[in-house]
């Protein structure tokens, strides 16, 4: 997001009617994402189970290396909606500088990073399951989402995560000047740490838990 | 196409054209300070991109043409990736922006989007200056081996993606020399004109060299590498000295390559400025 925040909103990027051939491609960001994913698929990106395409139907079929539980869990549609409708408007300035292609490329990077992080829940929960499968098994067999969610929720850890990402946003997003460690620049960040922290709390952590629950529900299939 | 859709498209194009006209009028007043601010922000992008590449080991098969074995294509995975990604970005209009330079300019598909009217600040000589070949060689032969760990974790596609980001960030910064030179030329034409007419590279190099500014840049990027490359933990402000990318490498990149190559671009541009 820091690098996306270099550009203003650049609304034409998201406007399907901006193209010379409206209707054929969707918006510019969809064109860039679909076609870039096709290139990355050819290079083998999606053979890595940690990577999830946003438009899997547009890709050639992938080799099945995972159990079906893992493969079927893909919340990218939700991540896409949340990124464009909830997160993006919060951290970019309004305006238009014409750099729609670069804007779309940065959006894709943000989407990919978020997607990887959220789907990492599968790995997290596989480890938890192996450590404590006695606790999870009854709830899985009963398809009891609520209990599973409670088992997966650790408020202290979640709080620490939110604090740490805010700290990272402050550190990585600061203006760095030579010589001057004065307080002139404290408080000026490329990305508001509170936005990042809240985004983790409202979306990243809950979506990761959704992934974890969905994965567990398939785990004994 | 229905009438409504056509009118909507025309309306959107017209309103964005108005905004572009305003942007162009503002941007013709580009100052040295604006250019320097942009260069400073670009340092951050370069540091972040190096940090992200350093997450992966060298991953040699990425660069090995005999590994890729792609029918009809004789390059490495990296080359395939860069060529095809640049093709996608070209279709989306990226290379209409004079600040962006493709690494494989031949055979790029045309842009599918309306041509955005970027501010016309540079002399037309700028268009023929593209030193990406040099930048590519420097990046893969000199820089990359110096800051990534040896090894292979199989993530060749991700590795190629990170390499491309580094290349693009470094390329943009170096080619920004055209804008730097234009602004300096406008500010101090009397000083530059004789040297340009005499095609005197030596004098131009001296005119363009500000040692104290260059020292400040090198110190600042090292500091940024320390700041952005640190491990961040809660509560604990220990762990000083452990960085994702060695600050000396970043500072060296600027000293040995970014600053000199930017000057090359500036000189190449100025030599043609009065054509």
CSV table of N, CA and C in Angstrom, one decimal, chain A residues 27-166:
chain,number,residue,atom,x,y,z
A,27,UNK,N,-12.7,-3.1,-16.6
A,27,UNK,CA,-11.9,-1.9,-16.4
A,27,UNK,C,-10.5,-2.2,-16.7
A,28,UNK,N,-9.7,-1.2,-16.7
A,28,UNK,CA,-8.2,-1.3,-16.9
A,28,UNK,C,-7.6,-2.2,-15.9
A,29,UNK,N,-8.0,-2.1,-14.6
A,29,UNK,CA,-7.4,-2.9,-13.6
A,29,UNK,C,-7.7,-4.4,-13.8
A,30,UNK,N,-8.9,-4.7,-14.3
A,30,UNK,CA,-9.2,-6.1,-14.6
A,30,UNK,C,-8.4,-6.6,-15.7
A,31,UNK,N,-8.2,-5.8,-16.8
A,31,UNK,CA,-7.3,-6.2,-17.9
A,31,UNK,C,-5.9,-6.5,-17.4
A,32,UNK,N,-5.4,-5.6,-16.6
A,32,UNK,CA,-4.0,-5.7,-16.1
A,32,UNK,C,-3.9,-7.0,-15.2
A,33,UNK,N,-4.8,-7.1,-14.3
A,33,UNK,CA,-4.8,-8.3,-13.4
A,33,UNK,C,-4.9,-9.6,-14.2
A,34,UNK,N,-5.9,-9.7,-15.1
A,34,UNK,CA,-6.1,-11.0,-15.8
A,34,UNK,C,-4.9,-11.3,-16.6
A,35,UNK,N,-4.4,-10.3,-17.4
A,35,UNK,CA,-3.3,-10.7,-18.3
A,35,UNK,C,-2.0,-10.9,-17.6
A,36,UNK,N,-1.8,-10.1,-16.5
A,36,UNK,CA,-0.5,-10.3,-15.7
A,36,UNK,C,-0.6,-11.7,-15.0
A,37,UNK,N,-1.7,-12.1,-14.5
A,37,UNK,CA,-1.8,-13.4,-13.9
A,37,UNK,C,-1.5,-14.5,-14.9
A,38,UNK,N,-2.0,-14.2,-16.2
A,38,UNK,CA,-1.7,-15.2,-17.2
A,38,UNK,C,-0.2,-15.4,-17.4
A,39,UNK,N,0.5,-14.2,-17.5
A,39,UNK,CA,2.0,-14.3,-17.6
A,39,UNK,C,2.6,-15.0,-16.4
A,40,UNK,N,2.1,-14.7,-15.2
A,40,UNK,CA,2.7,-15.2,-14.0
A,40,UNK,C,2.4,-16.7,-13.9
A,41,UNK,N,1.2,-17.1,-14.4
A,41,UNK,CA,0.9,-18.5,-14.4
A,41,UNK,C,1.9,-19.3,-15.3
A,42,UNK,N,2.2,-18.7,-16.5
A,42,UNK,CA,3.1,-19.4,-17.4
A,42,UNK,C,4.5,-19.6,-16.7
A,43,UNK,N,4.8,-18.6,-15.9
A,43,UNK,CA,6.1,-18.7,-15.2
A,43,UNK,C,6.0,-19.6,-13.9
A,44,UNK,N,4.8,-20.1,-13.7
A,44,UNK,CA,4.7,-21.1,-12.6
A,44,UNK,C,4.3,-20.6,-11.3
A,45,UNK,N,3.9,-19.3,-11.2
A,45,UNK,CA,3.5,-18.8,-9.9
A,45,UNK,C,2.5,-19.6,-9.1
A,46,UNK,N,1.4,-20.0,-9.8
A,46,UNK,CA,0.3,-20.6,-9.1
A,46,UNK,C,0.5,-22.1,-8.8
A,47,UNK,N,1.7,-22.6,-9.2
A,47,UNK,CA,2.0,-23.9,-8.7
A,47,UNK,C,2.4,-23.9,-7.2
A,48,UNK,N,2.7,-22.7,-6.8
A,48,UNK,CA,3.0,-22.5,-5.3
A,48,UNK,C,1.7,-22.4,-4.6
A,49,UNK,N,1.4,-23.4,-3.7
A,49,UNK,CA,0.1,-23.4,-3.0
A,49,UNK,C,-0.2,-22.1,-2.2
A,50,UNK,N,0.8,-21.3,-2.0
A,50,UNK,CA,0.6,-20.1,-1.2
A,50,UNK,C,0.0,-19.0,-2.1
A,51,UNK,N,0.0,-19.2,-3.4
A,51,UNK,CA,-0.4,-18.1,-4.3
A,51,UNK,C,-1.8,-18.5,-4.9
A,52,UNK,N,-2.7,-17.5,-4.9
A,52,UNK,CA,-4.0,-17.7,-5.4
A,52,UNK,C,-4.4,-16.7,-6.5
A,53,UNK,N,-4.7,-17.1,-7.7
A,53,UNK,CA,-5.1,-16.1,-8.7
A,53,UNK,C,-6.5,-15.5,-8.4
A,54,UNK,N,-6.7,-14.2,-8.9
A,54,UNK,CA,-8.0,-13.6,-8.7
A,54,UNK,C,-8.9,-14.0,-9.8
A,55,UNK,N,-8.4,-14.4,-11.0
A,55,UNK,CA,-9.3,-14.8,-12.1
A,55,UNK,C,-8.8,-16.2,-12.5
A,56,UNK,N,-9.1,-17.2,-11.7
A,56,UNK,CA,-8.6,-18.6,-12.0
A,56,UNK,C,-9.2,-19.1,-13.3
A,57,UNK,N,-10.4,-18.7,-13.7
A,57,UNK,CA,-11.1,-19.3,-14.8
A,57,UNK,C,-10.4,-18.9,-16.1
A,58,UNK,N,-9.6,-17.8,-16.0
A,58,UNK,CA,-8.9,-17.3,-17.2
A,58,UNK,C,-7.5,-18.0,-17.4
A,59,UNK,N,-7.2,-18.9,-16.5
A,59,UNK,CA,-5.9,-19.5,-16.5
A,59,UNK,C,-6.0,-20.9,-17.1
A,60,UNK,N,-4.9,-21.4,-17.6
A,60,UNK,CA,-4.9,-22.8,-18.0
A,60,UNK,C,-5.0,-23.7,-16.7
A,61,UNK,N,-5.5,-24.9,-16.8
A,61,UNK,CA,-5.7,-25.7,-15.6
A,61,UNK,C,-4.3,-26.0,-14.9
A,62,UNK,N,-4.4,-26.0,-13.6
A,62,UNK,CA,-3.2,-26.1,-12.8
A,62,UNK,C,-3.0,-27.5,-12.4
A,63,UNK,N,-1.7,-28.0,-12.3
A,63,UNK,CA,-1.5,-29.3,-11.7
A,63,UNK,C,-2.0,-29.4,-10.3
A,64,UNK,N,-2.7,-30.5,-10.0
A,64,UNK,CA,-3.2,-30.7,-8.6
A,64,UNK,C,-2.2,-31.3,-7.7
A,65,UNK,N,-1.6,-30.4,-6.9
A,65,UNK,CA,-0.6,-31.0,-6.0
A,65,UNK,C,-1.1,-31.0,-4.5
A,66,UNK,N,-2.2,-30.4,-4.3
A,66,UNK,CA,-2.7,-30.4,-2.9
A,66,UNK,C,-3.9,-31.2,-2.7
A,67,UNK,N,-4.2,-31.5,-1.5
A,67,UNK,CA,-5.5,-32.1,-1.2
A,67,UNK,C,-6.6,-31.1,-1.5
A,68,UNK,N,-7.8,-31.7,-1.8
A,68,UNK,CA,-8.8,-30.8,-2.3
A,68,UNK,C,-9.3,-29.8,-1.3
A,69,UNK,N,-9.1,-30.1,0.0
A,69,UNK,CA,-9.5,-29.1,1.0
A,69,UNK,C,-8.8,-27.8,0.8
A,70,UNK,N,-7.5,-27.9,0.6
A,70,UNK,CA,-6.8,-26.7,0.4
A,70,UNK,C,-7.2,-25.9,-0.9
A,71,UNK,N,-7.3,-26.7,-1.9
A,71,UNK,CA,-7.5,-26.1,-3.2
A,71,UNK,C,-8.8,-25.4,-3.3
A,72,UNK,N,-9.8,-25.9,-2.7
A,72,UNK,CA,-11.2,-25.3,-2.9
A,72,UNK,C,-11.4,-24.0,-2.1
A,73,UNK,N,-10.5,-23.7,-1.2
A,73,UNK,CA,-10.7,-22.5,-0.4
A,73,UNK,C,-10.0,-21.3,-1.0
A,74,UNK,N,-10.8,-20.4,-1.6
A,74,UNK,CA,-10.2,-19.3,-2.3
A,74,UNK,C,-11.1,-18.1,-2.0
A,75,UNK,N,-10.7,-17.2,-1.2
A,75,UNK,CA,-11.6,-16.0,-0.9
A,75,UNK,C,-11.2,-14.8,-1.6
A,76,UNK,N,-10.5,-14.9,-2.7
A,76,UNK,CA,-10.1,-13.8,-3.5
A,76,UNK,C,-11.2,-12.8,-3.9
A,77,UNK,N,-12.3,-13.4,-4.2
A,77,UNK,CA,-13.4,-12.5,-4.6
A,77,UNK,C,-13.7,-11.5,-3.5
A,78,UNK,N,-13.8,-12.0,-2.3
A,78,UNK,CA,-14.0,-11.1,-1.1
A,78,UNK,C,-12.9,-10.1,-0.9
A,79,UNK,N,-11.7,-10.6,-1.1
A,79,UNK,CA,-10.5,-9.7,-0.9
A,79,UNK,C,-10.6,-8.6,-1.9
A,80,UNK,N,-10.9,-8.9,-3.1
A,80,UNK,CA,-11.0,-7.9,-4.2
A,80,UNK,C,-12.0,-6.8,-3.8
A,81,UNK,N,-13.2,-7.3,-3.4
A,81,UNK,CA,-14.2,-6.3,-3.0
A,81,UNK,C,-13.7,-5.4,-1.8
A,82,UNK,N,-13.2,-6.1,-0.8
A,82,UNK,CA,-12.8,-5.3,0.3
A,82,UNK,C,-11.7,-4.3,0.0
A,83,UNK,N,-10.7,-4.8,-0.8
A,83,UNK,CA,-9.6,-3.9,-1.2
A,83,UNK,C,-10.1,-2.7,-1.9
A,84,UNK,N,-10.9,-2.8,-2.9
A,84,UNK,CA,-11.3,-1.7,-3.8
A,84,UNK,C,-12.4,-0.8,-3.1
A,85,UNK,N,-13.3,-1.5,-2.4
A,85,UNK,CA,-14.4,-0.7,-1.8
A,85,UNK,C,-14.1,-0.2,-0.4
A,86,UNK,N,-13.3,-0.9,0.4
A,86,UNK,CA,-13.1,-0.5,1.8
A,86,UNK,C,-11.7,0.1,2.0
A,87,UNK,N,-10.7,-0.5,1.5
A,87,UNK,CA,-9.3,-0.1,1.9
A,87,UNK,C,-8.9,1.1,1.0
A,88,UNK,N,-8.9,0.9,-0.3
A,88,UNK,CA,-8.3,1.9,-1.2
A,88,UNK,C,-8.8,3.3,-1.0
A,89,UNK,N,-10.1,3.6,-0.9
A,89,UNK,CA,-10.5,4.9,-0.7
A,89,UNK,C,-9.9,5.6,0.6
A,90,UNK,N,-9.5,4.7,1.6
A,90,UNK,CA,-9.0,5.3,2.8
A,90,UNK,C,-7.6,5.8,2.8
A,91,UNK,N,-6.8,5.3,1.8
A,91,UNK,CA,-5.4,5.7,1.9
A,91,UNK,C,-4.8,6.3,0.7
A,92,UNK,N,-5.6,6.5,-0.3
A,92,UNK,CA,-5.1,7.3,-1.5
A,92,UNK,C,-5.8,8.6,-1.5
A,93,UNK,N,-5.0,9.6,-2.0
A,93,UNK,CA,-5.6,10.9,-2.2
A,93,UNK,C,-6.5,10.9,-3.4
A,94,UNK,N,-7.4,11.8,-3.5
A,94,UNK,CA,-8.3,11.9,-4.7
A,94,UNK,C,-7.4,12.5,-5.8
A,95,UNK,N,-7.8,12.4,-7.0
A,95,UNK,CA,-7.1,13.0,-8.1
A,95,UNK,C,-6.8,12.1,-9.2
A,96,UNK,N,-6.0,12.6,-10.2
A,96,UNK,CA,-5.8,11.8,-11.4
A,96,UNK,C,-4.5,12.3,-12.0
A,97,UNK,N,-3.5,11.4,-12.1
A,97,UNK,CA,-2.2,11.8,-12.7
A,97,UNK,C,-1.9,11.1,-14.0
A,98,UNK,N,-2.9,10.3,-14.5
A,98,UNK,CA,-2.7,9.7,-15.8
A,98,UNK,C,-2.0,8.3,-15.7
A,99,UNK,N,-1.4,8.0,-14.6
A,99,UNK,CA,-0.6,6.8,-14.5
A,99,UNK,C,-1.4,5.6,-14.2
A,100,UNK,N,-2.4,5.2,-15.1
A,100,UNK,CA,-3.4,4.2,-14.8
A,100,UNK,C,-2.7,2.8,-14.8
A,101,UNK,N,-1.8,2.6,-15.7
A,101,UNK,CA,-1.2,1.3,-15.8
A,101,UNK,C,-0.4,1.0,-14.6
A,102,UNK,N,0.4,2.0,-14.1
A,102,UNK,CA,1.2,1.7,-12.9
A,102,UNK,C,0.3,1.6,-11.7
A,103,UNK,N,-0.8,2.4,-11.7
A,103,UNK,CA,-1.8,2.3,-10.6
A,103,UNK,C,-2.3,0.8,-10.5
A,104,UNK,N,-2.7,0.3,-11.7
A,104,UNK,CA,-3.2,-1.0,-11.7
A,104,UNK,C,-2.2,-2.1,-11.3
A,105,UNK,N,-0.9,-1.8,-11.7
A,105,UNK,CA,0.1,-2.8,-11.3
A,105,UNK,C,0.3,-2.8,-9.8
A,106,UNK,N,0.3,-1.6,-9.2
A,106,UNK,CA,0.4,-1.5,-7.7
A,106,UNK,C,-0.8,-2.1,-7.0
A,107,UNK,N,-2.0,-1.9,-7.6
A,107,UNK,CA,-3.1,-2.5,-7.0
A,107,UNK,C,-3.0,-4.0,-7.0
A,108,UNK,N,-2.5,-4.6,-8.1
A,108,UNK,CA,-2.3,-6.0,-8.2
A,108,UNK,C,-1.3,-6.5,-7.1
A,109,UNK,N,-0.3,-5.7,-6.9
A,109,UNK,CA,0.7,-6.1,-5.9
A,109,UNK,C,0.1,-6.2,-4.5
A,110,UNK,N,-0.7,-5.1,-4.2
A,110,UNK,CA,-1.4,-5.1,-2.9
A,110,UNK,C,-2.3,-6.3,-2.8
A,111,UNK,N,-3.1,-6.5,-3.8
A,111,UNK,CA,-4.0,-7.7,-3.8
A,111,UNK,C,-3.3,-9.0,-3.6
A,112,UNK,N,-2.2,-9.1,-4.3
A,112,UNK,CA,-1.5,-10.4,-4.1
A,112,UNK,C,-0.9,-10.6,-2.7
A,113,UNK,N,-0.4,-9.5,-2.2
A,113,UNK,CA,0.2,-9.6,-0.8
A,113,UNK,C,-0.9,-9.9,0.2
A,114,UNK,N,-2.0,-9.2,0.1
A,114,UNK,CA,-3.2,-9.5,1.0
A,114,UNK,C,-3.6,-10.9,0.8
A,115,UNK,N,-3.8,-11.4,-0.5
A,115,UNK,CA,-4.3,-12.7,-0.7
A,115,UNK,C,-3.4,-13.8,-0.1
A,116,UNK,N,-2.1,-13.6,-0.3
A,116,UNK,CA,-1.2,-14.6,0.2
A,116,UNK,C,-1.2,-14.6,1.7
A,117,UNK,N,-1.3,-13.5,2.4
A,117,UNK,CA,-1.4,-13.4,3.8
A,117,UNK,C,-2.6,-14.1,4.3
A,118,UNK,N,-3.8,-13.8,3.7
A,118,UNK,CA,-5.0,-14.3,4.2
A,118,UNK,C,-5.1,-15.8,4.0
A,119,UNK,N,-4.7,-16.2,2.8
A,119,UNK,CA,-4.8,-17.7,2.5
A,119,UNK,C,-3.7,-18.5,3.3
A,120,UNK,N,-2.7,-17.8,3.8
A,120,UNK,CA,-1.8,-18.5,4.7
A,120,UNK,C,-2.4,-19.1,5.9
A,121,UNK,N,-3.7,-18.7,6.1
A,121,UNK,CA,-4.5,-19.3,7.2
A,121,UNK,C,-4.5,-20.8,7.0
A,122,UNK,N,-4.5,-21.3,5.8
A,122,UNK,CA,-4.5,-22.8,5.6
A,122,UNK,C,-3.3,-23.5,6.2
A,123,UNK,N,-2.2,-22.9,6.0
A,123,UNK,CA,-1.0,-23.4,6.6
A,123,UNK,C,-1.0,-23.3,8.1
A,124,UNK,N,-1.4,-22.2,8.6
A,124,UNK,CA,-1.5,-22.0,10.0
A,124,UNK,C,-2.4,-23.0,10.7
A,125,UNK,N,-3.6,-23.2,10.1
A,125,UNK,CA,-4.5,-24.1,10.7
A,125,UNK,C,-4.2,-25.6,10.5
A,126,UNK,N,-3.5,-25.9,9.5
A,126,UNK,CA,-3.0,-27.3,9.3
A,126,UNK,C,-2.1,-27.6,10.5
A,127,UNK,N,-1.2,-26.7,10.8
A,127,UNK,CA,-0.3,-26.9,11.9
A,127,UNK,C,-1.0,-27.0,13.2
A,128,UNK,N,-2.0,-26.1,13.4
A,128,UNK,CA,-2.8,-26.2,14.7
A,128,UNK,C,-3.5,-27.5,14.7
A,129,UNK,N,-4.1,-27.9,13.6
A,129,UNK,CA,-4.9,-29.1,13.6
A,129,UNK,C,-4.0,-30.3,14.0
A,130,UNK,N,-2.8,-30.4,13.4
A,130,UNK,CA,-1.9,-31.5,13.7
A,130,UNK,C,-1.5,-31.5,15.2
A,131,UNK,N,-1.4,-30.3,15.7
A,131,UNK,CA,-1.0,-30.3,17.1
A,131,UNK,C,-2.1,-30.7,18.1
A,132,UNK,N,-3.3,-30.3,17.7
A,132,UNK,CA,-4.4,-30.5,18.7
A,132,UNK,C,-5.7,-31.0,18.0
A,133,UNK,N,-5.5,-32.0,17.2
A,133,UNK,CA,-6.7,-32.5,16.4
A,133,UNK,C,-7.8,-33.0,17.3
A,134,UNK,N,-7.5,-33.4,18.5
A,134,UNK,CA,-8.6,-33.9,19.4
A,134,UNK,C,-9.6,-32.8,19.7
A,135,UNK,N,-9.0,-31.5,19.8
A,135,UNK,CA,-9.9,-30.4,20.1
A,135,UNK,C,-10.8,-30.0,18.9
A,136,UNK,N,-10.2,-30.2,17.7
A,136,UNK,CA,-10.9,-29.7,16.5
A,136,UNK,C,-11.9,-30.7,15.9
A,137,UNK,N,-11.6,-32.0,16.1
A,137,UNK,CA,-12.3,-33.0,15.4
A,137,UNK,C,-13.8,-33.0,15.7
A,138,UNK,N,-14.2,-32.9,17.0
A,138,UNK,CA,-15.7,-32.9,17.2
A,138,UNK,C,-16.4,-31.8,16.5
A,139,UNK,N,-15.8,-30.6,16.6
A,139,UNK,CA,-16.5,-29.4,16.0
A,139,UNK,C,-16.5,-29.6,14.4
A,140,UNK,N,-15.5,-30.2,13.9
A,140,UNK,CA,-15.4,-30.4,12.4
A,140,UNK,C,-16.5,-31.3,12.0
A,141,UNK,N,-16.6,-32.5,12.8
A,141,UNK,CA,-17.6,-33.5,12.4
A,141,UNK,C,-19.0,-32.9,12.6
A,142,UNK,N,-19.2,-32.0,13.6
A,142,UNK,CA,-20.5,-31.4,13.8
A,142,UNK,C,-20.8,-30.2,12.9
A,143,UNK,N,-19.8,-29.9,12.0
A,143,UNK,CA,-19.9,-28.7,11.1
A,143,UNK,C,-20.2,-27.5,12.0
A,144,UNK,N,-19.6,-27.4,13.1
A,144,UNK,CA,-19.8,-26.3,14.1
A,144,UNK,C,-18.9,-25.1,13.9
A,145,UNK,N,-19.3,-24.2,13.0
A,145,UNK,CA,-18.4,-23.1,12.7
A,145,UNK,C,-18.1,-22.2,13.9
A,146,UNK,N,-19.1,-22.0,14.8
A,146,UNK,CA,-19.0,-21.1,15.9
A,146,UNK,C,-17.8,-21.6,16.8
A,147,UNK,N,-17.9,-22.9,17.1
A,147,UNK,CA,-16.9,-23.5,18.0
A,147,UNK,C,-15.5,-23.4,17.4
A,148,UNK,N,-15.5,-23.7,16.1
A,148,UNK,CA,-14.2,-23.6,15.4
A,148,UNK,C,-13.6,-22.2,15.5
A,149,UNK,N,-14.5,-21.2,15.2
A,149,UNK,CA,-14.1,-19.8,15.3
A,149,UNK,C,-13.5,-19.5,16.7
A,150,UNK,N,-14.2,-19.9,17.7
A,150,UNK,CA,-13.8,-19.6,19.1
A,150,UNK,C,-12.4,-20.3,19.3
A,151,UNK,N,-12.2,-21.5,18.8
A,151,UNK,CA,-11.0,-22.2,19.0
A,151,UNK,C,-9.8,-21.5,18.3
A,152,UNK,N,-10.1,-20.8,17.2
A,152,UNK,CA,-9.1,-20.1,16.4
A,152,UNK,C,-8.8,-18.7,16.9
A,153,UNK,N,-9.6,-18.2,17.8
A,153,UNK,CA,-9.5,-16.8,18.2
A,153,UNK,C,-8.6,-16.6,19.4
A,154,UNK,N,-7.6,-15.8,19.2
A,154,UNK,CA,-6.7,-15.6,20.4
A,154,UNK,C,-6.5,-14.0,20.5
A,155,UNK,N,-7.4,-13.4,21.3
A,155,UNK,CA,-7.4,-11.9,21.3
A,155,UNK,C,-6.1,-11.3,21.6
A,156,UNK,N,-5.3,-11.9,22.5
A,156,UNK,CA,-4.0,-11.3,22.8
A,156,UNK,C,-3.1,-11.2,21.6
A,157,UNK,N,-3.1,-12.3,20.8
A,157,UNK,CA,-2.3,-12.4,19.6
A,157,UNK,C,-2.7,-11.4,18.6
A,158,UNK,N,-4.0,-11.3,18.4
A,158,UNK,CA,-4.6,-10.4,17.4
A,158,UNK,C,-4.3,-9.0,17.8
A,159,UNK,N,-4.3,-8.6,19.1
A,159,UNK,CA,-4.0,-7.3,19.5
A,159,UNK,C,-2.5,-7.0,19.2
A,160,UNK,N,-1.7,-8.0,19.4
A,160,UNK,CA,-0.2,-7.8,19.2
A,160,UNK,C,0.0,-7.6,17.7
A,161,UNK,N,-0.7,-8.3,16.9
A,161,UNK,CA,-0.5,-8.2,15.4
A,161,UNK,C,-0.9,-6.8,15.0
A,162,UNK,N,-2.0,-6.3,15.5
A,162,UNK,CA,-2.5,-4.9,15.1
A,162,UNK,C,-1.5,-3.9,15.5
A,163,UNK,N,-0.9,-4.1,16.7
A,163,UNK,CA,0.0,-3.1,17.2
A,163,UNK,C,1.3,-3.1,16.3
A,164,UNK,N,1.7,-4.3,16.0
A,164,UNK,CA,2.9,-4.5,15.2
A,164,UNK,C,2.8,-3.9,13.8
A,165,UNK,N,1.7,-4.1,13.2
A,165,UNK,CA,1.5,-3.6,11.8
A,165,UNK,C,1.5,-2.0,11.8
A,166,UNK,N,0.9,-1.5,12.9
A,166,UNK,CA,0.9,0.0,13.0
A,166,UNK,C,2.3,0.5,13.2
